[in-house]
PDB file of C-alpha atoms in Angstrom:
ATOM      1  CA  MET A   1     -40.465 -21.211  17.097  1.00 45.00           C
ATOM      2  CA  ALA A   2     -40.869 -19.462  13.753  1.00 41.00           C
ATOM      3  CA  GLN A   3     -40.566 -16.057  15.438  1.00 41.00           C
ATOM      4  CA  SER A   4     -37.403 -17.160  17.243  1.00 42.00           C
ATOM      5  CA  LEU A   5     -35.831 -18.337  13.998  1.00 37.00           C
ATOM      6  CA  TRP A   6     -36.769 -15.084  12.285  1.00 36.00           C
ATOM      7  CA  PHE A   7     -35.242 -13.081  15.172  1.00 34.00           C
ATOM      8  CA  LEU A   8     -32.046 -15.140  14.903  1.00 38.00           C
ATOM      9  CA  PHE A   9     -31.936 -14.488  11.166  1.00 34.00           C
ATOM     10  CA  ILE A  10     -32.265 -10.717  11.675  1.00 35.00           C
ATOM     11  CA  ILE A  11     -29.569 -10.650  14.375  1.00 35.00           C
ATOM     12  CA  THR A  12     -27.189 -12.759  12.276  1.00 37.00           C
ATOM     13  CA  ASN A  13     -27.576 -10.422   9.316  1.00 40.00           C
ATOM     14  CA  LEU A  14     -27.111  -7.340  11.467  1.00 37.00           C
ATOM     15  CA  VAL A  15     -23.882  -8.772  12.783  1.00 34.00           C
ATOM     16  CA  PHE A  16     -22.769  -9.591   9.232  1.00 36.00           C
ATOM     17  CA  CYS A  17     -23.567  -6.067   8.059  1.00 37.00           C
ATOM     18  CA  ALA A  18     -21.702  -4.566  11.005  1.00 35.00           C
ATOM     19  CA  ALA A  19     -18.651  -6.693  10.230  1.00 35.00           C
ATOM     20  CA  TYR A  20     -18.916  -5.830   6.540  1.00 44.00           C
ATOM     21  CA  ALA A  21     -18.880  -2.113   7.369  1.00 51.00           C
ATOM     22  CA  GLU A  22     -15.263  -2.277   8.455  1.00 84.00           C
ATOM     23  CA  LEU A  23     -12.309  -3.381   6.346  1.00 97.00           C
ATOM     24  CA  GLN A  24     -10.736  -6.593   7.594  1.00 97.00           C
ATOM     25  CA  ARG A  25      -7.372  -5.910   9.232  1.00 97.00           C
ATOM     26  CA  PHE A  26      -4.294  -8.121   9.318  1.00 98.00           C
ATOM     27  CA  GLU A  27      -1.417  -7.474  11.717  1.00 97.00           C
ATOM     28  CA  HIS A  28       1.957  -8.169  10.159  1.00 97.00           C
ATOM     29  CA  PRO A  29       4.733  -7.505  12.666  1.00 89.00           C
ATOM     30  CA  THR A  30       8.054  -6.725  10.978  1.00 85.00           C
ATOM     31  CA  LYS A  31      11.398  -8.255  11.900  1.00 80.00           C
ATOM     32  CA  THR A  32      12.211  -5.048  13.728  1.00 79.00           C
ATOM     33  CA  HIS A  33      10.146  -1.975  14.533  1.00 75.00           C
ATOM     34  CA  GLU A  34      12.631   0.167  12.642  1.00 89.00           C
ATOM     35  CA  SER A  35      12.188  -0.970   9.041  1.00 96.00           C
ATOM     36  CA  LEU A  36       9.924  -2.709   6.527  1.00 97.00           C
ATOM     37  CA  SER A  37      10.670  -4.111   3.067  1.00 98.00           C
ATOM     38  CA  PHE A  38       8.499  -5.785   0.442  1.00 98.00           C
ATOM     39  CA  LEU A  39       8.200  -6.406  -3.280  1.00 99.00           C
ATOM     40  CA  VAL A  40       5.352  -5.263  -5.529  1.00 99.00           C
ATOM     41  CA  LEU A  41       4.314  -7.251  -8.597  1.00 98.00           C
ATOM     42  CA  GLY A  42       1.297  -7.098 -10.916  1.00 98.00           C
ATOM     43  CA  ASP A  43      -0.271  -8.712 -13.966  1.00 98.00           C
ATOM     44  CA  TRP A  44       1.715 -11.912 -13.792  1.00 98.00           C
ATOM     45  CA  GLY A  45      -0.041 -15.312 -13.849  1.00 98.00           C
ATOM     46  CA  ARG A  46       0.828 -16.916 -17.216  1.00 98.00           C
ATOM     47  CA  ARG A  47       2.272 -20.331 -16.217  1.00 98.00           C
ATOM     48  CA  GLY A  48       5.781 -18.921 -16.497  1.00 98.00           C
ATOM     49  CA  ASP A  49       5.403 -17.574 -20.053  1.00 98.00           C
ATOM     50  CA  PHE A  50       6.208 -14.057 -21.293  1.00 98.00           C
ATOM     51  CA  ASN A  51       9.267 -13.930 -19.000  1.00 98.00           C
ATOM     52  CA  GLN A  52       7.200 -14.524 -15.862  1.00 98.00           C
ATOM     53  CA  SER A  53       9.712 -17.118 -14.685  1.00 98.00           C
ATOM     54  CA  GLN A  54      12.650 -14.793 -15.348  1.00 98.00           C
ATOM     55  CA  VAL A  55      11.001 -12.008 -13.374  1.00 98.00           C
ATOM     56  CA  ALA A  56      10.327 -14.451 -10.509  1.00 98.00           C
ATOM     57  CA  LEU A  57      14.000 -15.474 -10.515  1.00 98.00           C
ATOM     58  CA  GLN A  58      15.129 -11.888 -10.061  1.00 98.00           C
ATOM     59  CA  MET A  59      12.467 -11.259  -7.438  1.00 99.00           C
ATOM     60  CA  GLY A  60      13.942 -14.107  -5.470  1.00 98.00           C
ATOM     61  CA  ARG A  61      17.426 -12.609  -5.697  1.00 98.00           C
ATOM     62  CA  ILE A  62      16.339  -9.104  -4.697  1.00 98.00           C
ATOM     63  CA  GLY A  63      13.999 -10.517  -2.031  1.00 98.00           C
ATOM     64  CA  GLU A  64      16.916 -12.290  -0.400  1.00 98.00           C
ATOM     65  CA  LYS A  65      19.143  -9.198  -0.612  1.00 98.00           C
ATOM     66  CA  LEU A  66      16.535  -7.002   1.045  1.00 98.00           C
ATOM     67  CA  ASP A  67      15.306  -9.718   3.431  1.00 97.00           C
ATOM     68  CA  ILE A  68      11.725  -8.812   2.543  1.00 98.00           C
ATOM     69  CA  ASP A  69       8.786  -9.131   4.926  1.00 97.00           C
ATOM     70  CA  PHE A  70       6.153  -9.958   2.300  1.00 98.00           C
ATOM     71  CA  VAL A  71       5.055  -9.578  -1.322  1.00 98.00           C
ATOM     72  CA  VAL A  72       2.196  -7.412  -2.646  1.00 99.00           C
ATOM     73  CA  SER A  73       0.295  -8.337  -5.814  1.00 98.00           C
ATOM     74  CA  THR A  74      -1.594  -5.550  -7.572  1.00 98.00           C
ATOM     75  CA  GLY A  75      -3.987  -7.916  -9.346  1.00 98.00           C
ATOM     76  CA  ASP A  76      -4.597  -9.733 -12.619  1.00 98.00           C
ATOM     77  CA  ASN A  77      -3.131 -12.704 -10.832  1.00 98.00           C
ATOM     78  CA  PHE A  78      -4.239 -15.380 -13.323  1.00 98.00           C
ATOM     79  CA  TYR A  79      -4.627 -15.010 -17.082  1.00 98.00           C
ATOM     80  CA  GLU A  80      -6.492 -14.854 -19.248  1.00 97.00           C
ATOM     81  CA  ASP A  81      -9.725 -15.274 -17.307  1.00 98.00           C
ATOM     82  CA  GLY A  82      -8.892 -15.778 -13.640  1.00 98.00           C
ATOM     83  CA  LEU A  83      -9.381 -19.240 -12.114  1.00 98.00           C
ATOM     84  CA  THR A  84     -12.048 -21.727 -13.185  1.00 98.00           C
ATOM     85  CA  GLY A  85     -12.428 -23.042  -9.628  1.00 98.00           C
ATOM     86  CA  GLU A  86     -10.590 -23.934  -6.432  1.00 98.00           C
ATOM     87  CA  ASN A  87      -8.892 -26.917  -8.120  1.00 98.00           C
ATOM     88  CA  ASP A  88      -7.754 -25.031 -11.242  1.00 98.00           C
ATOM     89  CA  SER A  89      -4.165 -26.134 -11.962  1.00 98.00           C
ATOM     90  CA  ASN A  90      -3.429 -22.561 -13.068  1.00 98.00           C
ATOM     91  CA  PHE A  91      -3.045 -21.622  -9.390  1.00 98.00           C
ATOM     92  CA  GLU A  92      -0.037 -23.865  -8.855  1.00 98.00           C
ATOM     93  CA  GLU A  93       1.304 -23.573 -12.394  1.00 98.00           C
ATOM     94  CA  SER A  94       1.281 -19.758 -12.300  1.00 98.00           C
ATOM     95  CA  PHE A  95       2.010 -19.178  -8.600  1.00 98.00           C
ATOM     96  CA  SER A  96       3.328 -22.029  -6.459  1.00 98.00           C
ATOM     97  CA  ASN A  97       5.592 -23.520  -9.145  1.00 98.00           C
ATOM     98  CA  ILE A  98       6.951 -20.147 -10.298  1.00 98.00           C
ATOM     99  CA  TYR A  99       7.810 -18.156  -7.164  1.00 98.00           C
ATOM    100  CA  THR A 100       9.955 -20.858  -5.599  1.00 98.00           C
ATOM    101  CA  ALA A 101      12.845 -18.886  -4.109  1.00 98.00           C
ATOM    102  CA  ASN A 102      13.175 -19.104  -0.333  1.00 98.00           C
ATOM    103  CA  SER A 103      12.952 -15.335  -0.058  1.00 98.00           C
ATOM    104  CA  LEU A 104       9.521 -15.394  -1.741  1.00 98.00           C
ATOM    105  CA  HIS A 105       8.138 -17.965   0.703  1.00 98.00           C
ATOM    106  CA  LYS A 106       6.633 -15.122   2.698  1.00 97.00           C
ATOM    107  CA  GLN A 107       3.047 -13.934   2.925  1.00 98.00           C
ATOM    108  CA  TRP A 108       1.587 -12.671  -0.361  1.00 98.00           C
ATOM    109  CA  TYR A 109      -1.145 -10.010  -0.121  1.00 98.00           C
ATOM    110  CA  SER A 110      -3.208  -9.813  -3.280  1.00 98.00           C
ATOM    111  CA  VAL A 111      -6.119  -7.837  -4.740  1.00 98.00           C
ATOM    112  CA  LEU A 112      -8.289  -8.769  -7.699  1.00 98.00           C
ATOM    113  CA  GLY A 113      -7.826  -7.354 -11.176  1.00 98.00           C
ATOM    114  CA  ASN A 114     -10.308  -7.159 -14.033  1.00 98.00           C
ATOM    115  CA  HIS A 115      -8.977 -10.420 -15.558  1.00 98.00           C
ATOM    116  CA  ASP A 116      -9.542 -12.149 -12.220  1.00 98.00           C
ATOM    117  CA  TYR A 117     -13.178 -11.057 -12.300  1.00 98.00           C
ATOM    118  CA  ARG A 118     -13.576 -12.913 -15.606  1.00 97.00           C
ATOM    119  CA  GLY A 119     -13.114 -16.202 -13.798  1.00 98.00           C
ATOM    120  CA  ASP A 120     -14.499 -17.731 -10.647  1.00 98.00           C
ATOM    121  CA  VAL A 121     -13.936 -14.877  -8.217  1.00 98.00           C
ATOM    122  CA  LEU A 122     -15.100 -16.802  -5.173  1.00 98.00           C
ATOM    123  CA  ALA A 123     -12.503 -19.510  -5.910  1.00 98.00           C
ATOM    124  CA  GLN A 124      -9.669 -16.984  -5.921  1.00 98.00           C
ATOM    125  CA  LEU A 125     -10.947 -15.533  -2.666  1.00 98.00           C
ATOM    126  CA  SER A 126     -11.466 -18.951  -1.082  1.00 98.00           C
ATOM    127  CA  PRO A 127      -9.509 -19.950   2.059  1.00 97.00           C
ATOM    128  CA  PHE A 128      -9.101 -23.346   0.354  1.00 98.00           C
ATOM    129  CA  LEU A 129      -6.235 -21.929  -1.743  1.00 98.00           C
ATOM    130  CA  LYS A 130      -4.289 -21.197   1.436  1.00 98.00           C
ATOM    131  CA  LYS A 131      -4.343 -24.954   2.097  1.00 98.00           C
ATOM    132  CA  VAL A 132      -2.792 -25.468  -1.342  1.00 98.00           C
ATOM    133  CA  ASP A 133      -0.187 -22.751  -0.754  1.00 98.00           C
ATOM    134  CA  SER A 134       0.018 -21.143   2.668  1.00 98.00           C
ATOM    135  CA  ARG A 135       1.492 -17.926   1.240  1.00 98.00           C
ATOM    136  CA  TRP A 136      -1.734 -16.955  -0.527  1.00 98.00           C
ATOM    137  CA  LEU A 137      -4.145 -14.315   0.771  1.00 98.00           C
ATOM    138  CA  CYS A 138      -6.482 -12.566  -1.636  1.00 98.00           C
ATOM    139  CA  LEU A 139      -9.486 -10.461  -0.598  1.00 98.00           C
ATOM    140  CA  ARG A 140     -11.501  -7.709  -2.226  1.00 98.00           C
ATOM    141  CA  SER A 141     -10.484  -4.925   0.179  1.00 98.00           C
ATOM    142  CA  PHE A 142      -8.535  -5.112   3.458  1.00 98.00           C
ATOM    143  CA  ILE A 143      -5.790  -3.527   5.569  1.00 98.00           C
ATOM    144  CA  VAL A 144      -2.316  -4.770   6.444  1.00 98.00           C
ATOM    145  CA  ASP A 145      -0.969  -3.071   9.581  1.00 98.00           C
ATOM    146  CA  THR A 146       2.790  -3.287  10.084  1.00 97.00           C
ATOM    147  CA  GLU A 147       2.909  -0.549  12.758  1.00 89.00           C
ATOM    148  CA  LEU A 148       5.403   1.403  10.680  1.00 95.00           C
ATOM    149  CA  ALA A 149       3.025   1.473   7.716  1.00 97.00           C
ATOM    150  CA  GLU A 150      -0.633   0.761   7.056  1.00 98.00           C
ATOM    151  CA  ILE A 151      -1.393  -0.619   3.628  1.00 98.00           C
ATOM    152  CA  PHE A 152      -4.950  -0.277   2.378  1.00 98.00           C
ATOM    153  CA  PHE A 153      -5.939  -2.764  -0.389  1.00 98.00           C
ATOM    154  CA  VAL A 154      -8.870  -1.551  -2.492  1.00 98.00           C
ATOM    155  CA  ASP A 155     -11.053  -3.471  -4.948  1.00 98.00           C
ATOM    156  CA  THR A 156     -10.980  -1.056  -7.910  1.00 98.00           C
ATOM    157  CA  THR A 157     -12.550  -3.166 -10.676  1.00 98.00           C
ATOM    158  CA  PRO A 158     -16.186  -2.450  -9.673  1.00 98.00           C
ATOM    159  CA  PHE A 159     -15.457   1.292  -9.922  1.00 98.00           C
ATOM    160  CA  VAL A 160     -14.867   1.039 -13.680  1.00 97.00           C
ATOM    161  CA  GLU A 161     -18.220   1.516 -15.415  1.00 96.00           C
ATOM    162  CA  MET A 162     -17.046   0.027 -18.713  1.00 95.00           C
ATOM    163  CA  TYR A 163     -17.016  -3.504 -17.226  1.00 96.00           C
ATOM    164  CA  PHE A 164     -20.741  -3.200 -16.595  1.00 94.00           C
ATOM    165  CA  THR A 165     -21.826  -1.366 -19.757  1.00 91.00           C
ATOM    166  CA  ASN A 166     -19.380  -2.526 -22.434  1.00 85.00           C
ATOM    167  CA  GLU A 167     -18.091  -5.984 -21.597  1.00 76.00           C
ATOM    168  CA  GLU A 168     -16.563  -6.473 -25.086  1.00 81.00           C
ATOM    169  CA  GLY A 169     -17.523 -10.143 -25.178  1.00 86.00           C
ATOM    170  CA  HIS A 170     -16.200 -10.915 -21.691  1.00 93.00           C
ATOM    171  CA  THR A 171     -18.212 -12.291 -18.799  1.00 95.00           C
ATOM    172  CA  TYR A 172     -17.539 -10.905 -15.319  1.00 96.00           C
ATOM    173  CA  ASP A 173     -18.288 -12.687 -12.057  1.00 97.00           C
ATOM    174  CA  TRP A 174     -20.077 -10.069  -9.935  1.00 97.00           C
ATOM    175  CA  ARG A 175     -21.139 -12.442  -7.182  1.00 97.00           C
ATOM    176  CA  GLY A 176     -20.652 -10.649  -3.888  1.00 94.00           C
ATOM    177  CA  ILE A 177     -21.089  -7.235  -5.506  1.00 94.00           C
ATOM    178  CA  ASN A 178     -24.891  -7.330  -5.985  1.00 84.00           C
ATOM    179  CA  SER A 179     -25.524  -3.678  -6.838  1.00 93.00           C
ATOM    180  CA  ARG A 180     -22.538  -1.668  -8.047  1.00 96.00           C
ATOM    181  CA  LYS A 181     -23.393   1.778  -6.652  1.00 96.00           C
ATOM    182  CA  PRO A 182     -24.078   0.688  -3.027  1.00 97.00           C
ATOM    183  CA  TYR A 183     -20.959  -1.489  -3.139  1.00 97.00           C
ATOM    184  CA  ILE A 184     -18.799   1.435  -4.201  1.00 98.00           C
ATOM    185  CA  SER A 185     -20.464   3.782  -1.740  1.00 98.00           C
ATOM    186  CA  ASN A 186     -19.892   1.416   1.192  1.00 97.00           C
ATOM    187  CA  LEU A 187     -16.294   0.767   0.186  1.00 98.00           C
ATOM    188  CA  LEU A 188     -15.558   4.511  -0.027  1.00 98.00           C
ATOM    189  CA  LYS A 189     -17.055   5.028   3.429  1.00 98.00           C
ATOM    190  CA  ASP A 190     -14.923   2.217   4.815  1.00 98.00           C
ATOM    191  CA  LEU A 191     -11.771   3.584   3.186  1.00 98.00           C
ATOM    192  CA  ASP A 192     -12.521   7.114   4.377  1.00 98.00           C
ATOM    193  CA  SER A 193     -12.987   5.892   7.948  1.00 98.00           C
ATOM    194  CA  ALA A 194      -9.883   3.712   7.913  1.00 98.00           C
ATOM    195  CA  LEU A 195      -7.651   6.437   6.483  1.00 98.00           C
ATOM    196  CA  LYS A 196      -9.048   9.009   8.881  1.00 98.00           C
ATOM    197  CA  GLU A 197      -8.291   6.786  11.911  1.00 97.00           C
ATOM    198  CA  SER A 198      -4.816   5.770  10.730  1.00 97.00           C
ATOM    199  CA  THR A 199      -1.882   7.022  12.776  1.00 96.00           C
ATOM    200  CA  ALA A 200       0.720   5.093  10.774  1.00 96.00           C
ATOM    201  CA  LYS A 201       3.936   6.804   9.771  1.00 96.00           C
ATOM    202  CA  TRP A 202       3.407   5.723   6.177  1.00 98.00           C
ATOM    203  CA  LYS A 203       0.072   5.303   4.428  1.00 98.00           C
ATOM    204  CA  ILE A 204      -0.005   3.238   1.229  1.00 98.00           C
ATOM    205  CA  VAL A 205      -3.043   2.399  -0.888  1.00 99.00           C
ATOM    206  CA  ILE A 206      -2.986  -0.573  -3.291  1.00 99.00           C
ATOM    207  CA  GLY A 207      -5.418  -0.999  -6.201  1.00 98.00           C
ATOM    208  CA  HIS A 208      -5.343  -2.785  -9.525  1.00 98.00           C
ATOM    209  CA  HIS A 209      -6.250   0.163 -11.719  1.00 98.00           C
ATOM    210  CA  ALA A 210      -4.046   3.224 -12.097  1.00 98.00           C
ATOM    211  CA  ILE A 211      -5.131   6.657 -10.960  1.00 98.00           C
ATOM    212  CA  ARG A 212      -2.387   8.220 -13.088  1.00 97.00           C
ATOM    213  CA  SER A 213      -0.650   6.390 -15.952  1.00 97.00           C
ATOM    214  CA  ILE A 214       0.808   7.131 -19.372  1.00 95.00           C
ATOM    215  CA  GLY A 215       0.525   3.435 -20.286  1.00 93.00           C
ATOM    216  CA  HIS A 216      -2.060   1.781 -22.534  1.00 92.00           C
ATOM    217  CA  HIS A 217      -5.066   2.315 -20.287  1.00 93.00           C
ATOM    218  CA  GLY A 218      -4.076   5.745 -19.054  1.00 94.00           C
ATOM    219  CA  ASP A 219      -5.739   7.520 -16.157  1.00 96.00           C
ATOM    220  CA  THR A 220      -8.795   5.871 -14.582  1.00 97.00           C
ATOM    221  CA  GLN A 221     -11.395   8.657 -14.389  1.00 97.00           C
ATOM    222  CA  GLU A 222     -13.600   6.826 -11.883  1.00 98.00           C
ATOM    223  CA  LEU A 223     -10.700   6.603  -9.430  1.00 98.00           C
ATOM    224  CA  ILE A 224      -9.717  10.253  -9.990  1.00 98.00           C
ATOM    225  CA  LYS A 225     -13.276  11.150  -9.063  1.00 98.00           C
ATOM    226  CA  HIS A 226     -13.856   8.873  -6.096  1.00 98.00           C
ATOM    227  CA  ILE A 227     -10.542   7.721  -4.586  1.00 98.00           C
ATOM    228  CA  LEU A 228      -7.970  10.420  -5.342  1.00 98.00           C
ATOM    229  CA  PRO A 229      -9.669  13.065  -3.125  1.00 98.00           C
ATOM    230  CA  LEU A 230      -9.443  10.716  -0.122  1.00 98.00           C
ATOM    231  CA  LEU A 231      -5.756  10.068  -0.732  1.00 98.00           C
ATOM    232  CA  LYS A 232      -5.074  13.791  -0.722  1.00 98.00           C
ATOM    233  CA  ILE A 233      -7.215  14.608   2.284  1.00 98.00           C
ATOM    234  CA  TYR A 234      -5.584  11.989   4.504  1.00 98.00           C
ATOM    235  CA  GLY A 235      -1.998  12.451   3.373  1.00 98.00           C
ATOM    236  CA  VAL A 236      -1.460   9.081   1.689  1.00 98.00           C
ATOM    237  CA  ASP A 237       2.163   8.706   0.623  1.00 98.00           C
ATOM    238  CA  PHE A 238       1.916   6.180  -2.218  1.00 98.00           C
ATOM    239  CA  TYR A 239      -0.747   4.742  -4.487  1.00 99.00           C
ATOM    240  CA  MET A 240       0.499   1.490  -6.074  1.00 99.00           C
ATOM    241  CA  ASN A 241      -1.235  -0.327  -8.916  1.00 98.00           C
ATOM    242  CA  GLY A 242      -0.917  -2.655 -11.859  1.00 98.00           C
ATOM    243  CA  HIS A 243      -3.257  -2.911 -14.903  1.00 98.00           C
ATOM    244  CA  ASP A 244      -0.890  -1.199 -17.351  1.00 97.00           C
ATOM    245  CA  HIS A 245       1.793  -3.733 -18.216  1.00 97.00           C
ATOM    246  CA  CYS A 246       4.738  -1.510 -17.441  1.00 97.00           C
ATOM    247  CA  LEU A 247       6.638   0.221 -14.607  1.00 98.00           C
ATOM    248  CA  GLU A 248       5.889   3.864 -13.852  1.00 98.00           C
ATOM    249  CA  HIS A 249       6.499   6.681 -11.411  1.00 98.00           C
ATOM    250  CA  ILE A 250       4.351   9.832 -11.540  1.00 98.00           C
ATOM    251  CA  SER A 251       4.232  12.531  -8.858  1.00 98.00           C
ATOM    252  CA  ASP A 252       1.018  14.302  -8.020  1.00 97.00           C
ATOM    253  CA  THR A 253       1.338  17.985  -8.846  1.00 95.00           C
ATOM    254  CA  GLU A 254      -0.916  19.162  -5.990  1.00 95.00           C
ATOM    255  CA  SER A 255       0.205  16.979  -3.075  1.00 96.00           C
ATOM    256  CA  PRO A 256       3.103  14.791  -1.883  1.00 96.00           C
ATOM    257  CA  LEU A 257       1.331  11.698  -3.250  1.00 98.00           C
ATOM    258  CA  GLU A 258       3.351   9.406  -5.565  1.00 98.00           C
ATOM    259  CA  PHE A 259       1.712   7.147  -8.177  1.00 98.00           C
ATOM    260  CA  LEU A 260       3.635   3.894  -8.753  1.00 98.00           C
ATOM    261  CA  THR A 261       2.702   1.294 -11.367  1.00 98.00           C
ATOM    262  CA  SER A 262       4.061  -2.249 -11.114  1.00 98.00           C
ATOM    263  CA  GLY A 263       2.146  -4.263 -13.688  1.00 98.00           C
ATOM    264  CA  ALA A 264       5.030  -5.844 -15.575  1.00 98.00           C
ATOM    265  CA  GLY A 265       5.079  -9.335 -14.041  1.00 98.00           C
ATOM    266  CA  SER A 266       4.860 -11.119 -17.395  1.00 98.00           C
ATOM    267  CA  LYS A 267       3.467  -9.915 -20.730  1.00 97.00           C
ATOM    268  CA  ALA A 268       4.478  -6.311 -21.438  1.00 95.00           C
ATOM    269  CA  TRP A 269       3.211  -3.845 -24.040  1.00 85.00           C
ATOM    270  CA  ARG A 270       6.325  -2.517 -25.724  1.00 85.00           C
ATOM    271  CA  GLY A 271       5.856   0.981 -27.209  1.00 85.00           C
ATOM    272  CA  ASP A 272       2.272   1.382 -26.051  1.00 81.00           C
ATOM    273  CA  ILE A 273       2.560   4.820 -24.425  1.00 86.00           C
ATOM    274  CA  ASN A 274      -0.184   7.392 -23.882  1.00 81.00           C
ATOM    275  CA  GLU A 275       1.137  10.933 -24.306  1.00 75.00           C
ATOM    276  CA  GLU A 276      -2.042  12.811 -23.324  1.00 76.00           C
ATOM    277  CA  ASN A 277      -1.212  13.709 -19.687  1.00 80.00           C
ATOM    278  CA  ARG A 278       2.433  13.754 -18.635  1.00 87.00           C
ATOM    279  CA  ASP A 279       2.013  16.109 -15.672  1.00 91.00           C
ATOM    280  CA  GLY A 280       4.310  14.972 -12.857  1.00 95.00           C
ATOM    281  CA  PHE A 281       5.871  12.242 -15.021  1.00 96.00           C
ATOM    282  CA  LYS A 282       9.155  10.838 -13.635  1.00 97.00           C
ATOM    283  CA  PHE A 283       9.749   7.419 -15.153  1.00 97.00           C
ATOM    284  CA  MET A 284       8.233   4.776 -17.412  1.00 97.00           C
ATOM    285  CA  TYR A 285       9.546   1.416 -18.664  1.00 97.00           C
ATOM    286  CA  ASP A 286       7.557  -0.669 -21.166  1.00 96.00           C
ATOM    287  CA  GLY A 287       9.142  -4.038 -20.419  1.00 97.00           C
ATOM    288  CA  GLN A 288       8.869  -6.711 -17.707  1.00 98.00           C
ATOM    289  CA  GLY A 289       9.972  -6.146 -14.144  1.00 98.00           C
ATOM    290  CA  PHE A 290       8.909  -5.406 -10.561  1.00 99.00           C
ATOM    291  CA  MET A 291       9.362  -2.940  -7.698  1.00 98.00           C
ATOM    292  CA  SER A 292      10.841  -2.965  -4.192  1.00 99.00           C
ATOM    293  CA  VAL A 293       9.855  -0.802  -1.246  1.00 98.00           C
ATOM    294  CA  GLN A 294      11.991  -0.185   1.845  1.00 98.00           C
ATOM    295  CA  LEU A 295      10.679   1.967   4.695  1.00 97.00           C
ATOM    296  CA  THR A 296      12.136   3.371   7.875  1.00 96.00           C
ATOM    297  CA  HIS A 297      10.650   5.959  10.224  1.00 95.00           C
ATOM    298  CA  THR A 298      12.265   8.754   8.187  1.00 96.00           C
ATOM    299  CA  GLN A 299      12.711   7.503   4.627  1.00 97.00           C
ATOM    300  CA  ALA A 300      11.142   5.449   1.835  1.00 98.00           C
ATOM    301  CA  ASP A 301      13.338   3.930  -0.872  1.00 98.00           C
ATOM    302  CA  ILE A 302      11.583   2.793  -4.052  1.00 98.00           C
ATOM    303  CA  VAL A 303      13.427   0.822  -6.755  1.00 98.00           C
ATOM    304  CA  PHE A 304      12.211  -0.479 -10.134  1.00 99.00           C
ATOM    305  CA  TYR A 305      13.967  -3.516 -11.662  1.00 98.00           C
ATOM    306  CA  ASP A 306      13.869  -5.062 -15.131  1.00 98.00           C
ATOM    307  CA  VAL A 307      13.668  -8.754 -16.071  1.00 98.00           C
ATOM    308  CA  PHE A 308      17.428  -9.085 -15.520  1.00 98.00           C
ATOM    309  CA  GLY A 309      17.295  -7.547 -12.050  1.00 98.00           C
ATOM    310  CA  GLN A 310      18.978  -4.357 -13.224  1.00 98.00           C
ATOM    311  CA  VAL A 311      17.963  -1.125 -11.493  1.00 98.00           C
ATOM    312  CA  LEU A 312      15.978   1.067 -13.875  1.00 98.00           C
ATOM    313  CA  HIS A 313      14.837   3.867 -11.555  1.00 98.00           C
ATOM    314  CA  ARG A 314      15.085   4.664  -7.885  1.00 98.00           C
ATOM    315  CA  PHE A 315      13.954   7.496  -5.667  1.00 97.00           C
ATOM    316  CA  ASN A 316      13.551   8.197  -2.009  1.00 97.00           C
ATOM    317  CA  LYS A 317      11.026  10.153  -0.003  1.00 97.00           C
ATOM    318  CA  LEU A 318      11.813  11.712   3.337  1.00 97.00           C
ATOM    319  CA  LYS A 319       9.447  11.807   6.268  1.00 90.00           C
ATOM    320  CA  GLN A 320       9.635  14.127   9.253  1.00 72.00           C
ATOM    321  CA  LEU A 321      10.272  12.254  12.479  1.00 64.00           C
ATOM    322  CA  HIS A 322       7.259  14.009  14.033  1.00 53.00           C
ATOM    323  CA  SER A 323       4.765  14.383  11.201  1.00 43.00           C
ATOM    324  CA  SER A 324       2.050  16.980  11.453  1.00 40.00           C
ATOM    325  CA  VAL A 325      -0.315  14.877   9.328  1.00 38.00           C
TER     326      VAL A 325
END
C-alpha cells in the first residue's frame, strides 16, 4: 500500500512538472478573423485616486469607439502592497468599481508587478477573484492566442536581483518561486519554446518591467541580458510594459522591435526623466494615460492617450502579407 501511494505521488508530480514546463495558453477568438483591438494599462490600482477614475472614464470611451476585444494590464495592479487576501476590498474598490463602462466589461489579462509581490501573491492569482469579477485573469506567465496575434505574458519581477538583495524595507511574497535561478531558467526555456513555435502574424510580449525606458527606473539590465535576445531572434514585434509611471515609445536600433510603456494608469511622476540612453527614442509623456492597439493582417496602429482622452502620439507598423519570419 505504501509503495502504491509513493508511486502515485511520483506520477502526480511528474505530471505537474510536465504541465509546468509549458506556458498555459488561452484561446481568445476575435469578433472577426481580420482585426483585433485592445487597450493597455499599467500601474493603476489606487481606489480611484491620482486620476485613476478619470483614466478609466476615457478608457471606456475609447474602448467603445474601437469596440475592443479585451484589456491588458502590465502589472502593479493594486497599490501600495498588492492584496492582503482574497477578500481584500481593494480588489473591488480599485478594479470592479472603477472600470465600469460597458466597453471595459471584457476579459482583462494581467501580469504581476513588483508592488503586487509585496502583498498576498496567491490571492491575486486565485480563481476566487474571478467569482468576484468575471473579467479578472491574472497569472505569472501565460499566452493569449487570438489567431491574428499571440501575446506572451512574462513574469518579470523575479528577474530583478534588487528585490532579493536590497528589499529597502519591503517584504516580497516569493511563494511559488522557491529558488530564483531555476525559476528564471525554466521560464526562459518556456518562452524560447513558445516563441519558436509561434506562427502568429503578430508576436507581442508583455512584462511589467521595461527593457528600454527613459523614465524613472530606466532600462532593466536583467531583461536586456535574458529576454531581449529572444525577442530579436524570434522577430517579436512589440514589447509592452508598465513600471515607469509614464507613456513611452522607443524603437530598437538593431531590429524592428518596438518598446512601448503604458504605466500611467494613476499616479504619474512628472518631470522624472532619465537622459542616459535615448537611442531610438520616439515619444515620452510624464502624465496619466493609456494605450490602444489595433491590428490587421497588414498593419498595427498604436495610439497613446492622456487623462482627457486626447491623442498624444500615434504610429503604425506595416507587416508583409506573407512574412518571411
